[in-house]
Coordinates of N, CA, C and O in Angstrom, one line a residue:
X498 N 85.8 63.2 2.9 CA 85.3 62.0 2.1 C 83.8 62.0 2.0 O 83.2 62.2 3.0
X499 N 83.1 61.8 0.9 CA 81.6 61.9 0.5 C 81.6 60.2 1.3 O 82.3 59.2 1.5
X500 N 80.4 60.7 1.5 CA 79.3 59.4 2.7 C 78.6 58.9 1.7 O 78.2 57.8 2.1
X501 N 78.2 59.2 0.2 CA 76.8 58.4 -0.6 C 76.6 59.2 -1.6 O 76.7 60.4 -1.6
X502 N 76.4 58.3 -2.6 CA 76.1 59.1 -4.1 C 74.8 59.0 -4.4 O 74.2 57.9 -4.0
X503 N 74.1 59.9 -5.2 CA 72.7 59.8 -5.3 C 72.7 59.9 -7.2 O 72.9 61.0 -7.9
X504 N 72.4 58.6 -7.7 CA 72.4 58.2 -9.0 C 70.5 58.3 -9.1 O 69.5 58.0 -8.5
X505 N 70.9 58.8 -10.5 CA 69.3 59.6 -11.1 C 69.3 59.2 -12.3 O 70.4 59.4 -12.7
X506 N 68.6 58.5 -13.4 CA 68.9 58.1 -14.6 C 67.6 59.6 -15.5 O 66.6 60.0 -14.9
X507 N 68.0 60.0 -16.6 CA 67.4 60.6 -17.5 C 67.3 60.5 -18.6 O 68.3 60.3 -19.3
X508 N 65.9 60.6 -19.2 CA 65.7 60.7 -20.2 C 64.1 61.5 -21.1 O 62.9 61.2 -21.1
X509 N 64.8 62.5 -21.5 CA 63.8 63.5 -22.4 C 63.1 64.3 -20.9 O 61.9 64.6 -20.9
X510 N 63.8 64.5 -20.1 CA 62.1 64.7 -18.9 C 62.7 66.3 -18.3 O 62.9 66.6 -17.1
X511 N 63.0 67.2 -19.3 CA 64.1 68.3 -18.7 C 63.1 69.3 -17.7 O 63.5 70.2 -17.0
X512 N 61.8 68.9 -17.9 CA 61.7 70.0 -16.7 C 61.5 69.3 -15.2 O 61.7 69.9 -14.2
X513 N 61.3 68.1 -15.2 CA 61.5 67.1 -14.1 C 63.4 67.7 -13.4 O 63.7 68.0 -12.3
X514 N 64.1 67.6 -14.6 CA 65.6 67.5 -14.4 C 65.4 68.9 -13.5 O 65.6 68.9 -12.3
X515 N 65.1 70.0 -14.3 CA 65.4 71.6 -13.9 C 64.8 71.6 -12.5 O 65.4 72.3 -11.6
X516 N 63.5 70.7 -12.0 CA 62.8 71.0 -10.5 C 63.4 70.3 -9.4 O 63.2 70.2 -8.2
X517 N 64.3 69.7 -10.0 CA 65.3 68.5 -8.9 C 66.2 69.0 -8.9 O 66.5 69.4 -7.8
X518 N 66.9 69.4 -9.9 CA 68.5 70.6 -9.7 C 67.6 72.2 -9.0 O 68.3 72.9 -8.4
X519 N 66.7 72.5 -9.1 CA 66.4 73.2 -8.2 C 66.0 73.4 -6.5 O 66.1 74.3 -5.7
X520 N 65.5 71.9 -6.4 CA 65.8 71.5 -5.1 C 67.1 71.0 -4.7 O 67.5 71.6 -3.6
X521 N 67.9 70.3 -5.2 CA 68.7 70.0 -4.6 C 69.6 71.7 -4.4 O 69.8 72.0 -3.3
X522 N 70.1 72.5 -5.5 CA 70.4 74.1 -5.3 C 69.8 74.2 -3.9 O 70.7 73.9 -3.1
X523 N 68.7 74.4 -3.2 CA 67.9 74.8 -2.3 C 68.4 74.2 -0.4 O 68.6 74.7 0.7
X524 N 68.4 72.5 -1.0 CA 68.2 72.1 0.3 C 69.8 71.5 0.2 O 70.4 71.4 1.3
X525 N 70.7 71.0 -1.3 CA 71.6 70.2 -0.6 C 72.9 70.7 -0.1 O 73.8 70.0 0.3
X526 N 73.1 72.3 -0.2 CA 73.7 73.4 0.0 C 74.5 72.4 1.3 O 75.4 71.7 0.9
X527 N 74.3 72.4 2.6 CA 74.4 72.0 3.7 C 75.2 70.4 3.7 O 75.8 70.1 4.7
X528 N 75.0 69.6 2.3 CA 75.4 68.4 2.5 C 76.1 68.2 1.3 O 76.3 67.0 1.1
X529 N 76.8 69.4 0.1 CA 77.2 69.4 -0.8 C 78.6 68.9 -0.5 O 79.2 68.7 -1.6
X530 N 79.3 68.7 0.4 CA 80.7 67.8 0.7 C 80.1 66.7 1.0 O 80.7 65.9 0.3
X531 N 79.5 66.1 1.5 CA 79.4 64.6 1.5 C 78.6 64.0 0.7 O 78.2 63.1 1.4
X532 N 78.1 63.9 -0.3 CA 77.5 63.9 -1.4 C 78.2 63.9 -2.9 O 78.8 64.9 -3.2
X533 N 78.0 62.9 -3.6 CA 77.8 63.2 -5.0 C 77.0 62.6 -5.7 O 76.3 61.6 -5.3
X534 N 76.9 63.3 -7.2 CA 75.5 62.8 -7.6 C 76.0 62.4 -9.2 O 76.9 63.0 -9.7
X535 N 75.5 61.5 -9.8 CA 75.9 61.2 -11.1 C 74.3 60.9 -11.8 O 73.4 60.1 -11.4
X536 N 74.1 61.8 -12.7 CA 72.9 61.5 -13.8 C 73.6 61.0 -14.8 O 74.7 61.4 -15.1
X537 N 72.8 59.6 -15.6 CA 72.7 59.0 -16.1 C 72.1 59.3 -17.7 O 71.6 58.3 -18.2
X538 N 72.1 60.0 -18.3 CA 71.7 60.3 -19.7 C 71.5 59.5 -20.5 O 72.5 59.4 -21.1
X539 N 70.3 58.3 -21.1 CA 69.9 57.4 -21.6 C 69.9 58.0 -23.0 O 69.0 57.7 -23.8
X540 N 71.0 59.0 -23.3 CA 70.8 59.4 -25.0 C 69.3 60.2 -25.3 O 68.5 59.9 -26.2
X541 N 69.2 60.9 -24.7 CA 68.2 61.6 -24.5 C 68.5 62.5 -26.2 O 69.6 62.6 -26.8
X542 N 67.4 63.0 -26.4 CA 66.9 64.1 -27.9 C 66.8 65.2 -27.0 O 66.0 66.0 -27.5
X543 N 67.2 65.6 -25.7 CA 67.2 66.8 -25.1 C 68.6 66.3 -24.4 O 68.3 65.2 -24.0
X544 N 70.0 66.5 -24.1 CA 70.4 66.3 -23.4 C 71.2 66.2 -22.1 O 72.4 66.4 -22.5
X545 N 71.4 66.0 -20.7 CA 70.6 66.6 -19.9 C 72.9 67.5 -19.5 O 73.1 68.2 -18.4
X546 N 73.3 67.4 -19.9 CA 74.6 68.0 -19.7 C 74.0 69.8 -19.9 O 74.1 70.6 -18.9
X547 N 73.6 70.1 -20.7 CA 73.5 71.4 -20.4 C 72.0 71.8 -19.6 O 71.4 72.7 -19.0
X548 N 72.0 70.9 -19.8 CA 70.7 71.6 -18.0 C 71.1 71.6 -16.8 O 70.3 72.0 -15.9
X549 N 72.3 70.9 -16.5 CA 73.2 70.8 -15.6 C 73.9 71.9 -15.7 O 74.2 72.5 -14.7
X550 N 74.4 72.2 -16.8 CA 75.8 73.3 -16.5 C 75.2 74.8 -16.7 O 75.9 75.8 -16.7
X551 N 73.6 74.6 -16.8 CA 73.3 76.0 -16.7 C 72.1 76.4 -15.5 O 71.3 77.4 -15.5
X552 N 72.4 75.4 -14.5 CA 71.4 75.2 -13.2 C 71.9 75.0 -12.4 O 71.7 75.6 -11.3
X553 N 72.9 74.1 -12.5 CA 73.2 73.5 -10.4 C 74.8 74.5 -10.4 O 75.7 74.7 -11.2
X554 N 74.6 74.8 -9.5 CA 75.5 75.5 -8.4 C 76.7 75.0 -7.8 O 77.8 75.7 -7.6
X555 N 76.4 73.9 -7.5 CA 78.2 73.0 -6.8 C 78.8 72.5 -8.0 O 78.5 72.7 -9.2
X556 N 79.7 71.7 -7.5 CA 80.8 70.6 -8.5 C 80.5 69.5 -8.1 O 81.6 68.8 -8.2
X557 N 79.5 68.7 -7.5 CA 79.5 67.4 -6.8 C 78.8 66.6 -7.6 O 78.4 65.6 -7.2
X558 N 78.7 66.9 -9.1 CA 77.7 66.2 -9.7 C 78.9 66.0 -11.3 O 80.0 66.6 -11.5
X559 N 78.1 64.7 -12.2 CA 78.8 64.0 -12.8 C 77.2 63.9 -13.8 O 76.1 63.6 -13.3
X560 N 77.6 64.1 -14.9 CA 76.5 63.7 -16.0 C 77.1 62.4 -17.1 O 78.1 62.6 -17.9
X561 N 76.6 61.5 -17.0 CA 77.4 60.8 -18.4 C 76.2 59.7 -19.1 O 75.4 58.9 -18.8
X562 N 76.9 60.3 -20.3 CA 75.6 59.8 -21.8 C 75.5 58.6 -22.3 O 76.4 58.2 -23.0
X563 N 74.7 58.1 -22.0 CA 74.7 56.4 -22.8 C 74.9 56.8 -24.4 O 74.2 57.7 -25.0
X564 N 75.7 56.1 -25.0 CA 75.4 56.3 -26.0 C 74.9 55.3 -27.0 O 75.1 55.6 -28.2
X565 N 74.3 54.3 -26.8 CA 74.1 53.0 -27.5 C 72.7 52.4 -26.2 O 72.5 52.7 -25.0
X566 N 72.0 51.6 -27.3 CA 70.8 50.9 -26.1 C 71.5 50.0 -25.5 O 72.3 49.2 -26.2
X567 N 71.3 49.9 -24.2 CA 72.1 48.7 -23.2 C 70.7 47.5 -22.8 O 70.8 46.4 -22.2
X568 N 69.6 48.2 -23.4 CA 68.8 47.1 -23.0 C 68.1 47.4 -21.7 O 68.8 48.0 -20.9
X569 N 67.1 47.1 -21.5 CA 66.4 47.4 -20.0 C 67.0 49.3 -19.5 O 67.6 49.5 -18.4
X570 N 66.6 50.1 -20.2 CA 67.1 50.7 -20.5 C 67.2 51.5 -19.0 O 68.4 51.5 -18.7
X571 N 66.6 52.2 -18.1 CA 66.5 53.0 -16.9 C 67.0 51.9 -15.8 O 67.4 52.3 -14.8
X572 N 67.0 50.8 -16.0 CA 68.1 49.7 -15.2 C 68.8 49.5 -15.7 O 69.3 48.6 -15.0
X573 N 69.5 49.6 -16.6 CA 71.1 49.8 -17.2 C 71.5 50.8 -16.8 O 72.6 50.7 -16.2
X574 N 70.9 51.9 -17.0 CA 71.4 53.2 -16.9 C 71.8 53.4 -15.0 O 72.9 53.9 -14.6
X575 N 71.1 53.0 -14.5 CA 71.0 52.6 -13.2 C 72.3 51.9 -12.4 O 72.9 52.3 -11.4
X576 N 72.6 50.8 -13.2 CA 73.9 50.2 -12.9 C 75.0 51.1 -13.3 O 75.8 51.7 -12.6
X577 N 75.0 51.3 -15.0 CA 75.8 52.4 -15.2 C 76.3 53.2 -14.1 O 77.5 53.1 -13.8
X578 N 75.7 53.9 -13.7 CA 75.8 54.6 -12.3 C 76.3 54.2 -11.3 O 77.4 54.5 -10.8
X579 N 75.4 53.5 -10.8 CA 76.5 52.6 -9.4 C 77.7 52.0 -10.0 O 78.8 52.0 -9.4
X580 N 77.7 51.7 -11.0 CA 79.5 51.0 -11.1 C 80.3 52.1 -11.3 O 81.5 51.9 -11.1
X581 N 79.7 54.0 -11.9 CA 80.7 54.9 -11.6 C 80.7 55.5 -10.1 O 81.6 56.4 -9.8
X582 N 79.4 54.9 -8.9 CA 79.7 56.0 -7.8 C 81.2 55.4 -7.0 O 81.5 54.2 -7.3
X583 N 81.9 55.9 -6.3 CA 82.9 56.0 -5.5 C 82.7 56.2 -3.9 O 83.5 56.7 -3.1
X584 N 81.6 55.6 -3.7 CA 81.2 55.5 -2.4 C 80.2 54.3 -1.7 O 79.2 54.0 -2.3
X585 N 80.4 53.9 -0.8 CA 79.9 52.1 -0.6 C 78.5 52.7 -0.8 O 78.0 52.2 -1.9
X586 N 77.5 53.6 -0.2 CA 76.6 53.7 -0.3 C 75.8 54.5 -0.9 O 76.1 55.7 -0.8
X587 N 74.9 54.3 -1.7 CA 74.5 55.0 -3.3 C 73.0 54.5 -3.0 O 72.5 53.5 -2.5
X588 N 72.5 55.8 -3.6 CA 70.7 56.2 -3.4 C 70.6 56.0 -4.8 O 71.4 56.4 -5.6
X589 N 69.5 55.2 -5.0 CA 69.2 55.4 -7.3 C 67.9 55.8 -6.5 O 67.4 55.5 -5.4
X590 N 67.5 56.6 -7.7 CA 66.3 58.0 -8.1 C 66.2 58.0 -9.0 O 67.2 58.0 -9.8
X591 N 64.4 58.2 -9.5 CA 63.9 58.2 -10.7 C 63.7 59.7 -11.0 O 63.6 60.2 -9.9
X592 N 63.6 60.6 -11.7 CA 63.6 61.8 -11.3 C 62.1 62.4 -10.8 O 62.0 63.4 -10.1
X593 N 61.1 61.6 -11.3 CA 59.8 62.3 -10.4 C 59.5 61.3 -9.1 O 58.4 60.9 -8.8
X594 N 61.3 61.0 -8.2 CA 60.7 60.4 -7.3 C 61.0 61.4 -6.1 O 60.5 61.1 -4.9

């Protein structure tokens, strides 16, 4: 059973995306069963599903696309997320944090 999801919202910032799916490749090897991760795609003009499916390494990760403005837009996206993680305890992350 995963311990905590770590919710990331994105938008347009793909080399930010590519240096975080590079770290995480790097260090979350070790913690890739108790972990999942869901990015948040704010309808991005880059979109961040194929920078995902051509970078990270596990299956523990979930991309899903806003497709409409929800308003407050990186705290929408934010909840978005927590209401898809499946685990009591959930990390939100900005991607240059």
């Amino acid at each position: 059973m995963k311990k905590f999801t770590i919710v990331t919202t994105y938008f347009n910032q793909k080399e930010w995306l590519e240096r975080l799916i590079e770290y995480w490749n790097n260090y979350y090897s070790n913690f890739v069963n108790d972990i999942d991760i869901i990015i948040v795609d704010d309808y991005s003009s880059i979109p961040a599903l194929p920078i995902v499916n051509n970078n990270y390494k596990y299956n523990n990760i979930s991309v899903v696309r806003v497709t409409k403005d929800l308003g407050f837009n990186a705290a929408a996206s934010r909840n978005v997320g927590a209401t898809l993680a499946k685990t009591d305890n959930i990390l939100l992350l900005d991607l240059d944090t």
